[in-house]
Amino acid sequence: MKISLFKKLAFGFLLSVIIAIVSTSIISNLMISSRFNDYLVAEQKSKIEKMTKITEGLYNEKTGFSDVDMEDIKRYSSMEKLFVEVKDINGKTISSYDNTSTKDKSKKHFMMGSMMENNDEGKKGNYTEVKYNLQKNNKKIGNIVVGYFDDSYINSDALKFKITLNKAFALSALIALVLGFFISMIFSRQLSKPLVKITNAANKLRNGDLNARCEVKTNTKEIIELSSSMNFLGSTLKAQEMLRKSVTSDMAHELRTPLSILKAHIEAMLDGIWEPTKERLESFYEEIERLIKLVNNLRNLSKLEEVNLVLNRSKFNIEDLLVNIIKNFEPMYSKKNYKLTINTILVIVFMDKDKIIQIMDNVLSNAYKYLEDKGEVNIILKQVEDDIVIEVKDNGFGISQKDLPYIFERFYRGDKSRSRNTGGSGIGLTITKALVEAHGGKIKVYSEEGKGSEFIIILPTRNY
């Protein structure tokens, strides 16, 4: 059976409150009752000691105990509901007063009510007697025996106090339970309500509504982070969907253009408009080569994006490698009066040399396509701790901020109006990113329209 989060939280809070109230009430009641009983026992002992002192104080060394003295003893024993027996030094009983029979009846009546009085009659607990020596001026003058039932110290006032205390505990527990119920409802709703909104947004995303977002009002850190993550997921899915459509369109364009050219030329030949000359056949061959290159790039990209891409690592001086790459690009750059500079340091690395060449070829080719008059590209090689950093900075067209997050995606083109000859196949930077990551590195790009772009390649040297 499925239970909503709201009910689970409410039940959990309420159960915690009940357990806390019950355990607190039991422990508090037991401890207070124990302490209170100890207090009453101490009071009982104090009464007995007081009885002894009163009796010693009434004794006259010349006349002994008088009848008046005995009346005082009787009156005090009656007030405290004690059995008192006074004996002289020879052990002869001088007086005896039993005041224990009346107290128990009143106690039972108070505790159980008049309806149960007859059933409890005679249940007085265990009878206890204590014997003390009576002394006057450090001289023994006799003995006093004080008797009482072991629960006689629980008088009506003590019972009233205990009952009042238990009622207070019960009332407090009831109030705490009611407050706990309402507080659990409030907290449960505060926690579950935003989660329900997030769940609804997730279900909408699952059903294809990529515009669904969850706006929650809460100060709970984890829920805020979850909501932000869900909204970010929605934005990412929407962007990926748009990218997928763009990729499909671009890929169709890449395939359709050379095929359309081939079809038109062949139709012209079949209709007798064109002769199958060597130049036209070479043009066909170039278009076919373009298709083959595109297919090969796609195949290579799939291999490069495999998790366990095998690298043919070797030890070499990456400074010399970059200088040679620059020399290969200089004629192409010089042809359009572009400037290509390099600033390097000596660094020995353990990497796949061919893959590094391919990375730099792709980045420099990409920079070349977007340079304007007096274009410049500057390459900087430096070492930062255990990493080498290659910076390629140009002053070309730049990349818009909306396109920047997607330039490493397959077939993505920020400038939809550029020609195929300028834009290439659209997977060069995708291959570059895959090669960099295969070395355990990462590639970043910073760009501003009209000011140029900067590609930063970070490669670890820890494997050397």
mmCIF file of C-alpha atoms in Angstrom, residues 95-443:
data_model
loop_
_atom_site.group_PDB
_atom_site.id
_atom_site.type_symbol
_atom_site.label_atom_id
_atom_site.label_comp_id
_atom_site.label_asym_id
_atom_site.label_seq_id
_atom_site.Cartn_x
_atom_site.Cartn_y
_atom_site.Cartn_z
ATOM 1 C CA SER A 95 1.869 4.151 79.331
ATOM 2 C CA SER A 96 0.762 2.803 75.987
ATOM 3 C CA TYR A 97 -1.155 4.573 73.260
ATOM 4 C CA ASP A 98 -2.309 2.957 69.999
ATOM 5 C CA ASN A 99 -3.307 5.541 67.406
ATOM 6 C CA THR A 100 -2.644 3.507 64.273
ATOM 7 C CA SER A 101 -6.117 2.048 63.691
ATOM 8 C CA THR A 102 -7.887 5.198 62.555
ATOM 9 C CA LYS A 103 -5.418 6.576 60.055
ATOM 10 C CA ASP A 104 -5.537 3.692 57.594
ATOM 11 C CA LYS A 105 -9.259 3.857 57.241
ATOM 12 C CA SER A 106 -9.163 7.536 56.282
ATOM 13 C CA LYS A 107 -6.355 6.865 53.836
ATOM 14 C CA LYS A 108 -8.280 4.085 52.098
ATOM 15 C CA HIS A 109 -11.370 6.193 51.948
ATOM 16 C CA PHE A 110 -9.426 8.980 50.309
ATOM 17 C CA MET A 111 -7.656 6.747 47.798
ATOM 18 C CA MET A 112 -10.344 4.280 46.741
ATOM 19 C CA GLY A 113 -13.615 5.945 47.671
ATOM 20 C CA SER A 114 -16.381 4.854 50.001
ATOM 21 C CA MET A 115 -17.560 2.091 47.613
ATOM 22 C CA MET A 116 -14.321 0.154 48.091
ATOM 23 C CA GLU A 117 -13.811 0.947 51.743
ATOM 24 C CA ASN A 118 -15.218 -2.389 52.983
ATOM 25 C CA ASN A 119 -13.085 -4.405 50.577
ATOM 26 C CA ASP A 120 -9.851 -2.764 51.753
ATOM 27 C CA GLU A 121 -10.640 -2.777 55.464
ATOM 28 C CA GLY A 122 -7.818 -4.274 57.454
ATOM 29 C CA LYS A 123 -5.183 -3.897 54.733
ATOM 30 C CA LYS A 124 -2.786 -1.733 56.730
ATOM 31 C CA GLY A 125 0.561 -2.824 55.337
ATOM 32 C CA ASN A 126 3.444 -4.200 57.406
ATOM 33 C CA TYR A 127 3.592 -3.105 61.010
ATOM 34 C CA THR A 128 6.964 -1.798 62.172
ATOM 35 C CA GLU A 129 8.242 -0.916 65.666
ATOM 36 C CA VAL A 130 11.377 0.967 66.617
ATOM 37 C CA LYS A 131 12.820 1.154 70.084
ATOM 38 C CA TYR A 132 14.815 4.067 71.489
ATOM 39 C CA ASN A 133 16.541 4.632 74.827
ATOM 40 C CA LEU A 134 15.291 7.555 76.868
ATOM 41 C CA GLN A 135 18.052 9.629 78.446
ATOM 42 C CA LYS A 136 18.165 12.615 80.735
ATOM 43 C CA ASN A 137 21.479 14.317 81.418
ATOM 44 C CA ASN A 138 23.275 11.382 79.774
ATOM 45 C CA LYS A 139 21.500 9.013 82.133
ATOM 46 C CA LYS A 140 19.166 6.292 80.945
ATOM 47 C CA ILE A 141 15.677 6.789 82.297
ATOM 48 C CA GLY A 142 13.788 4.149 80.294
ATOM 49 C CA ASN A 143 12.725 3.130 76.780
ATOM 50 C CA ILE A 144 10.174 4.219 74.254
ATOM 51 C CA VAL A 145 8.687 1.966 71.598
ATOM 52 C CA VAL A 146 7.123 3.652 68.574
ATOM 53 C CA GLY A 147 5.081 1.576 66.183
ATOM 54 C CA TYR A 148 3.592 2.386 62.774
ATOM 55 C CA PHE A 149 2.511 0.723 59.564
ATOM 56 C CA ASP A 150 5.142 1.018 56.828
ATOM 57 C CA ASP A 151 2.811 3.077 54.617
ATOM 58 C CA SER A 152 1.424 5.248 57.358
ATOM 59 C CA TYR A 153 3.637 8.123 56.293
ATOM 60 C CA ILE A 154 1.458 8.455 53.184
ATOM 61 C CA ASN A 155 -1.167 10.644 54.684
ATOM 62 C CA SER A 156 -4.069 12.297 52.941
ATOM 63 C CA ASP A 157 -2.073 15.426 52.105
ATOM 64 C CA ALA A 158 0.666 13.338 50.516
ATOM 65 C CA LEU A 159 -1.903 11.436 48.514
ATOM 66 C CA LYS A 160 -3.524 14.666 47.373
ATOM 67 C CA PHE A 161 -0.151 15.919 46.241
ATOM 68 C CA LYS A 162 0.582 12.732 44.291
ATOM 69 C CA ILE A 163 -2.817 12.697 42.638
ATOM 70 C CA THR A 164 -2.502 16.378 41.740
ATOM 71 C CA LEU A 165 0.953 15.692 40.310
ATOM 72 C CA ASN A 166 -0.351 12.789 38.207
ATOM 73 C CA LYS A 167 -3.210 14.935 36.948
ATOM 74 C CA ALA A 168 -0.721 17.644 36.007
ATOM 75 C CA PHE A 169 1.368 15.084 34.105
ATOM 76 C CA ALA A 170 -1.716 13.785 32.304
ATOM 77 C CA LEU A 171 -2.907 17.291 31.387
ATOM 78 C CA SER A 172 0.558 18.315 30.218
ATOM 79 C CA ALA A 173 0.816 15.150 28.124
ATOM 80 C CA LEU A 174 -2.577 15.838 26.549
ATOM 81 C CA ILE A 175 -1.687 19.440 25.730
ATOM 82 C CA ALA A 176 1.715 18.360 24.347
ATOM 83 C CA LEU A 177 0.008 15.676 22.246
ATOM 84 C CA VAL A 178 -2.445 18.169 20.756
ATOM 85 C CA LEU A 179 0.314 20.706 20.080
ATOM 86 C CA GLY A 180 2.511 17.950 18.656
ATOM 87 C CA PHE A 181 -0.288 16.901 16.315
ATOM 88 C CA PHE A 182 -0.753 20.388 14.897
ATOM 89 C CA ILE A 183 2.992 21.059 14.706
ATOM 90 C CA SER A 184 3.532 17.728 12.924
ATOM 91 C CA MET A 185 0.832 18.685 10.413
ATOM 92 C CA ILE A 186 2.487 22.053 9.772
ATOM 93 C CA PHE A 187 6.021 20.681 9.420
ATOM 94 C CA SER A 188 4.872 17.748 7.303
ATOM 95 C CA ARG A 189 3.031 20.049 4.948
ATOM 96 C CA GLN A 190 6.022 22.406 4.728
ATOM 97 C CA LEU A 191 8.282 19.500 3.746
ATOM 98 C CA SER A 192 5.902 17.563 1.522
ATOM 99 C CA LYS A 193 4.265 20.418 -0.394
ATOM 100 C CA PRO A 194 7.418 21.547 -2.263
ATOM 101 C CA LEU A 195 8.343 17.909 -2.903
ATOM 102 C CA VAL A 196 4.929 17.335 -4.438
ATOM 103 C CA LYS A 197 5.516 20.314 -6.743
ATOM 104 C CA ILE A 198 8.929 18.942 -7.713
ATOM 105 C CA THR A 199 7.375 15.521 -8.374
ATOM 106 C CA ASN A 200 4.684 17.068 -10.575
ATOM 107 C CA ALA A 201 7.337 18.972 -12.533
ATOM 108 C CA ALA A 202 9.379 15.774 -12.953
ATOM 109 C CA ASN A 203 6.296 13.926 -14.239
ATOM 110 C CA LYS A 204 5.643 16.696 -16.756
ATOM 111 C CA LEU A 205 9.231 16.483 -17.956
ATOM 112 C CA ARG A 206 8.861 12.713 -18.269
ATOM 113 C CA ASN A 207 5.736 13.195 -20.352
ATOM 114 C CA GLY A 208 7.540 15.550 -22.739
ATOM 115 C CA ASP A 209 6.662 18.967 -21.342
ATOM 116 C CA LEU A 210 10.176 20.422 -21.336
ATOM 117 C CA ASN A 211 8.892 23.844 -20.273
ATOM 118 C CA ALA A 212 7.791 22.492 -16.877
ATOM 119 C CA ARG A 213 9.546 24.142 -13.931
ATOM 120 C CA CYS A 214 9.025 23.946 -10.172
ATOM 121 C CA GLU A 215 8.812 27.137 -8.134
ATOM 122 C CA VAL A 216 8.942 26.280 -4.439
ATOM 123 C CA LYS A 217 8.857 28.562 -1.406
ATOM 124 C CA THR A 218 10.931 26.990 1.329
ATOM 125 C CA ASN A 219 14.023 27.660 3.411
ATOM 126 C CA THR A 220 15.101 24.014 3.497
ATOM 127 C CA LYS A 221 18.517 23.852 1.843
ATOM 128 C CA GLU A 222 18.166 20.342 0.398
ATOM 129 C CA ILE A 223 14.745 21.057 -1.124
ATOM 130 C CA ILE A 224 16.006 24.305 -2.652
ATOM 131 C CA GLU A 225 18.958 22.439 -4.177
ATOM 132 C CA LEU A 226 16.650 19.690 -5.450
ATOM 133 C CA SER A 227 14.333 22.262 -7.021
ATOM 134 C CA SER A 228 17.268 24.052 -8.655
ATOM 135 C CA SER A 229 18.631 20.762 -9.972
ATOM 136 C CA MET A 230 15.231 19.813 -11.391
ATOM 137 C CA ASN A 231 14.882 23.197 -13.102
ATOM 138 C CA PHE A 232 18.423 22.900 -14.451
ATOM 139 C CA LEU A 233 17.574 19.431 -15.746
ATOM 140 C CA GLY A 234 14.508 20.821 -17.499
ATOM 141 C CA SER A 235 16.540 23.604 -19.095
ATOM 142 C CA THR A 236 19.225 21.137 -20.152
ATOM 143 C CA LEU A 237 16.704 18.724 -21.655
ATOM 144 C CA LYS A 238 15.066 21.542 -23.548
ATOM 145 C CA ALA A 239 18.433 22.706 -24.859
ATOM 146 C CA GLN A 240 19.367 19.147 -25.802
ATOM 147 C CA GLU A 241 16.072 18.719 -27.634
ATOM 148 C CA MET A 242 16.702 21.903 -29.581
ATOM 149 C CA LEU A 243 20.238 20.727 -30.239
ATOM 150 C CA ARG A 244 18.975 17.355 -31.441
ATOM 151 C CA LYS A 245 16.689 19.049 -33.941
ATOM 152 C CA SER A 246 19.507 21.314 -35.042
ATOM 153 C CA VAL A 247 21.893 18.370 -35.400
ATOM 154 C CA THR A 248 19.350 16.480 -37.491
ATOM 155 C CA SER A 249 18.907 19.487 -39.740
ATOM 156 C CA ASP A 250 22.650 20.138 -40.059
ATOM 157 C CA MET A 251 23.441 16.497 -40.716
ATOM 158 C CA ALA A 252 20.757 16.345 -43.390
ATOM 159 C CA HIS A 253 22.267 19.488 -44.915
ATOM 160 C CA GLU A 254 25.780 18.000 -44.880
ATOM 161 C CA LEU A 255 24.564 14.904 -46.697
ATOM 162 C CA ARG A 256 22.045 16.564 -48.968
ATOM 163 C CA THR A 257 24.368 19.199 -50.477
ATOM 164 C CA PRO A 258 26.937 16.904 -52.131
ATOM 165 C CA LEU A 259 24.218 14.444 -53.127
ATOM 166 C CA SER A 260 22.178 17.232 -54.723
ATOM 167 C CA ILE A 261 25.226 18.400 -56.652
ATOM 168 C CA LEU A 262 25.955 14.894 -57.875
ATOM 169 C CA LYS A 263 22.329 14.353 -58.852
ATOM 170 C CA ALA A 264 22.080 17.628 -60.770
ATOM 171 C CA HIS A 265 25.324 16.990 -62.657
ATOM 172 C CA ILE A 266 24.409 13.433 -63.563
ATOM 173 C CA GLU A 267 20.919 14.530 -64.727
ATOM 174 C CA ALA A 268 22.553 17.177 -66.916
ATOM 175 C CA MET A 269 24.775 14.527 -68.455
ATOM 176 C CA LEU A 270 21.884 12.137 -68.992
ATOM 177 C CA ASP A 271 19.903 14.904 -70.686
ATOM 178 C CA GLY A 272 22.848 15.634 -72.927
ATOM 179 C CA ILE A 273 23.368 19.139 -71.548
ATOM 180 C CA TRP A 274 26.873 18.369 -70.231
ATOM 181 C CA GLU A 275 29.549 16.198 -71.579
ATOM 182 C CA PRO A 276 31.206 13.780 -69.103
ATOM 183 C CA THR A 277 34.506 15.622 -69.180
ATOM 184 C CA LYS A 278 37.467 14.992 -66.919
ATOM 185 C CA GLU A 279 36.887 18.238 -64.992
ATOM 186 C CA ARG A 280 33.260 17.342 -64.231
ATOM 187 C CA LEU A 281 34.187 13.845 -63.172
ATOM 188 C CA GLU A 282 36.820 15.327 -60.854
ATOM 189 C CA SER A 283 34.101 17.537 -59.372
ATOM 190 C CA PHE A 284 31.996 14.405 -58.754
ATOM 191 C CA TYR A 285 34.991 12.793 -57.133
ATOM 192 C CA GLU A 286 35.474 15.772 -54.785
ATOM 193 C CA GLU A 287 31.859 15.639 -53.644
ATOM 194 C CA ILE A 288 32.115 11.885 -53.066
ATOM 195 C CA GLU A 289 35.324 12.470 -51.103
ATOM 196 C CA ARG A 290 33.474 15.033 -49.016
ATOM 197 C CA LEU A 291 30.808 12.453 -48.169
ATOM 198 C CA ILE A 292 33.408 9.817 -47.350
ATOM 199 C CA LYS A 293 35.263 12.275 -45.113
ATOM 200 C CA LEU A 294 32.058 13.120 -43.258
ATOM 201 C CA VAL A 295 31.223 9.449 -42.695
ATOM 202 C CA ASN A 296 34.785 8.718 -41.563
ATOM 203 C CA ASN A 297 34.693 11.631 -39.146
ATOM 204 C CA LEU A 298 31.485 10.301 -37.648
ATOM 205 C CA ARG A 299 32.974 6.840 -37.330
ATOM 206 C CA ASN A 300 36.154 8.199 -35.763
ATOM 207 C CA LEU A 301 34.145 10.341 -33.378
ATOM 208 C CA SER A 302 32.249 7.290 -32.143
ATOM 209 C CA LYS A 303 35.544 5.532 -31.494
ATOM 210 C CA LEU A 304 37.024 8.578 -29.766
ATOM 211 C CA GLU A 305 34.053 8.845 -27.409
ATOM 212 C CA GLU A 306 34.484 5.276 -26.212
ATOM 213 C CA VAL A 307 35.342 5.057 -22.511
ATOM 214 C CA ASN A 308 38.456 2.911 -23.013
ATOM 215 C CA LEU A 309 40.078 4.769 -25.895
ATOM 216 C CA VAL A 310 43.625 3.405 -26.334
ATOM 217 C CA LEU A 311 46.326 6.067 -26.570
ATOM 218 C CA ASN A 312 49.738 5.445 -28.116
ATOM 219 C CA ARG A 313 51.721 7.367 -25.516
ATOM 220 C CA SER A 314 55.362 8.327 -25.901
ATOM 221 C CA LYS A 315 57.782 10.782 -24.304
ATOM 222 C CA PHE A 316 58.464 13.933 -26.331
ATOM 223 C CA ASN A 317 59.108 17.650 -26.081
ATOM 224 C CA ILE A 318 55.739 19.338 -26.606
ATOM 225 C CA GLU A 319 57.441 22.686 -27.211
ATOM 226 C CA ASP A 320 59.122 21.351 -30.368
ATOM 227 C CA LEU A 321 55.858 19.763 -31.470
ATOM 228 C CA LEU A 322 53.931 23.056 -31.192
ATOM 229 C CA VAL A 323 56.657 24.949 -33.060
ATOM 230 C CA ASN A 324 56.473 22.444 -35.954
ATOM 231 C CA ILE A 325 52.666 22.698 -36.042
ATOM 232 C CA ILE A 326 52.926 26.489 -36.255
ATOM 233 C CA LYS A 327 55.384 26.199 -39.150
ATOM 234 C CA ASN A 328 52.891 24.017 -41.045
ATOM 235 C CA PHE A 329 50.104 26.593 -40.567
ATOM 236 C CA GLU A 330 52.176 29.689 -41.313
ATOM 237 C CA PRO A 331 51.806 29.525 -45.151
ATOM 238 C CA MET A 332 48.009 29.290 -44.883
ATOM 239 C CA TYR A 333 47.863 32.190 -42.413
ATOM 240 C CA SER A 334 50.357 34.317 -44.340
ATOM 241 C CA LYS A 335 48.324 33.936 -47.528
ATOM 242 C CA LYS A 336 45.562 36.087 -45.922
ATOM 243 C CA ASN A 337 47.990 38.289 -44.006
ATOM 244 C CA TYR A 338 47.037 36.687 -40.693
ATOM 245 C CA LYS A 339 49.553 36.708 -37.884
ATOM 246 C CA LEU A 340 50.411 33.488 -36.000
ATOM 247 C CA THR A 341 52.655 33.733 -32.905
ATOM 248 C CA ILE A 342 53.780 31.333 -30.221
ATOM 249 C CA ASN A 343 55.216 31.653 -26.718
ATOM 250 C CA THR A 344 56.367 28.346 -25.211
ATOM 251 C CA ILE A 345 58.555 26.720 -22.559
ATOM 252 C CA LEU A 346 60.436 23.446 -22.534
ATOM 253 C CA VAL A 347 58.100 20.689 -21.265
ATOM 254 C CA ILE A 348 58.638 16.940 -21.640
ATOM 255 C CA VAL A 349 55.339 15.039 -21.700
ATOM 256 C CA PHE A 350 54.130 11.464 -21.995
ATOM 257 C CA MET A 351 51.173 11.620 -24.366
ATOM 258 C CA ASP A 352 49.846 10.451 -27.720
ATOM 259 C CA LYS A 353 51.780 12.648 -30.132
ATOM 260 C CA ASP A 354 49.444 12.132 -33.097
ATOM 261 C CA LYS A 355 46.380 12.993 -30.980
ATOM 262 C CA ILE A 356 48.018 16.201 -29.736
ATOM 263 C CA ILE A 357 48.737 17.176 -33.337
ATOM 264 C CA GLN A 358 45.115 16.515 -34.244
ATOM 265 C CA ILE A 359 43.923 18.629 -31.301
ATOM 266 C CA MET A 360 46.057 21.604 -32.330
ATOM 267 C CA ASP A 361 45.140 21.212 -36.026
ATOM 268 C CA ASN A 362 41.431 21.371 -35.192
ATOM 269 C CA VAL A 363 41.780 24.374 -32.874
ATOM 270 C CA LEU A 364 44.004 26.370 -35.240
ATOM 271 C CA SER A 365 41.812 25.519 -38.243
ATOM 272 C CA ASN A 366 38.753 26.651 -36.337
ATOM 273 C CA ALA A 367 40.449 29.928 -35.370
ATOM 274 C CA TYR A 368 41.534 30.509 -38.967
ATOM 275 C CA LYS A 369 37.957 30.291 -40.276
ATOM 276 C CA TYR A 370 36.737 33.158 -38.070
ATOM 277 C CA LEU A 371 39.553 35.664 -38.442
ATOM 278 C CA GLU A 372 38.958 39.023 -40.071
ATOM 279 C CA ASP A 373 41.408 41.457 -41.648
ATOM 280 C CA LYS A 374 44.568 41.812 -39.588
ATOM 281 C CA GLY A 375 43.617 38.645 -37.766
ATOM 282 C CA GLU A 376 45.946 37.320 -35.111
ATOM 283 C CA VAL A 377 46.247 33.994 -33.303
ATOM 284 C CA ASN A 378 48.562 33.622 -30.335
ATOM 285 C CA ILE A 379 49.547 30.279 -28.771
ATOM 286 C CA ILE A 380 50.913 30.163 -25.212
ATOM 287 C CA LEU A 381 52.325 27.039 -23.571
ATOM 288 C CA LYS A 382 52.856 27.060 -19.800
ATOM 289 C CA GLN A 383 52.986 24.658 -16.891
ATOM 290 C CA VAL A 384 50.701 25.018 -13.859
ATOM 291 C CA GLU A 385 51.606 22.582 -11.086
ATOM 292 C CA ASP A 386 51.102 19.073 -12.561
ATOM 293 C CA ASP A 387 49.315 20.278 -15.695
ATOM 294 C CA ILE A 388 50.376 21.866 -18.946
ATOM 295 C CA VAL A 389 48.144 24.615 -20.288
ATOM 296 C CA ILE A 390 47.887 25.508 -23.977
ATOM 297 C CA GLU A 391 46.093 28.788 -24.680
ATOM 298 C CA VAL A 392 44.968 29.630 -28.220
ATOM 299 C CA LYS A 393 43.669 33.178 -28.441
ATOM 300 C CA ASP A 394 42.350 34.949 -31.544
ATOM 301 C CA ASN A 395 40.738 38.293 -32.403
ATOM 302 C CA GLY A 396 38.131 36.879 -34.768
ATOM 303 C CA PHE A 397 34.334 37.089 -34.898
ATOM 304 C CA GLY A 398 33.833 35.541 -31.472
ATOM 305 C CA ILE A 399 31.012 33.292 -30.290
ATOM 306 C CA SER A 400 27.700 34.448 -28.862
ATOM 307 C CA GLN A 401 26.931 33.587 -25.244
ATOM 308 C CA LYS A 402 23.861 31.557 -26.196
ATOM 309 C CA ASP A 403 25.953 29.358 -28.501
ATOM 310 C CA LEU A 404 28.959 29.018 -26.218
ATOM 311 C CA PRO A 405 27.697 26.036 -24.132
ATOM 312 C CA TYR A 406 27.035 23.933 -27.254
ATOM 313 C CA ILE A 407 30.054 24.460 -29.510
ATOM 314 C CA PHE A 408 31.478 21.029 -28.605
ATOM 315 C CA GLU A 409 28.272 19.242 -29.584
ATOM 316 C CA ARG A 410 28.108 17.242 -32.808
ATOM 317 C CA PHE A 411 27.153 19.307 -35.879
ATOM 318 C CA TYR A 412 26.335 22.354 -33.753
ATOM 319 C CA ARG A 413 26.671 25.669 -35.542
ATOM 320 C CA GLY A 414 26.041 28.982 -33.889
ATOM 321 C CA ASP A 415 26.061 30.883 -37.163
ATOM 322 C CA LYS A 416 23.333 29.205 -39.225
ATOM 323 C CA SER A 417 23.988 31.457 -42.190
ATOM 324 C CA ARG A 418 27.626 30.532 -42.775
ATOM 325 C CA SER A 419 28.502 28.324 -45.714
ATOM 326 C CA ARG A 420 29.545 24.741 -45.538
ATOM 327 C CA ASN A 421 32.988 25.645 -46.842
ATOM 328 C CA THR A 422 33.526 27.994 -43.913
ATOM 329 C CA GLY A 423 31.885 25.910 -41.248
ATOM 330 C CA GLY A 424 33.260 22.489 -42.117
ATOM 331 C CA SER A 425 31.420 19.379 -40.991
ATOM 332 C CA GLY A 426 30.600 20.711 -37.536
ATOM 333 C CA ILE A 427 32.346 17.957 -35.564
ATOM 334 C CA GLY A 428 35.940 19.243 -35.410
ATOM 335 C CA LEU A 429 35.597 20.682 -31.914
ATOM 336 C CA THR A 430 33.657 17.622 -30.815
ATOM 337 C CA ILE A 431 36.602 15.424 -31.832
ATOM 338 C CA THR A 432 38.999 17.853 -30.125
ATOM 339 C CA LYS A 433 37.103 17.629 -26.844
ATOM 340 C CA ALA A 434 37.031 13.821 -27.025
ATOM 341 C CA LEU A 435 40.808 13.665 -27.610
ATOM 342 C CA VAL A 436 41.540 16.052 -24.729
ATOM 343 C CA GLU A 437 39.346 14.091 -22.350
ATOM 344 C CA ALA A 438 40.972 10.831 -23.484
ATOM 345 C CA HIS A 439 44.221 12.248 -22.048
ATOM 346 C CA GLY A 440 42.430 13.002 -18.768
ATOM 347 C CA GLY A 441 42.323 16.717 -19.527
ATOM 348 C CA LYS A 442 39.693 19.337 -20.207
ATOM 349 C CA ILE A 443 39.099 22.128 -22.689
#
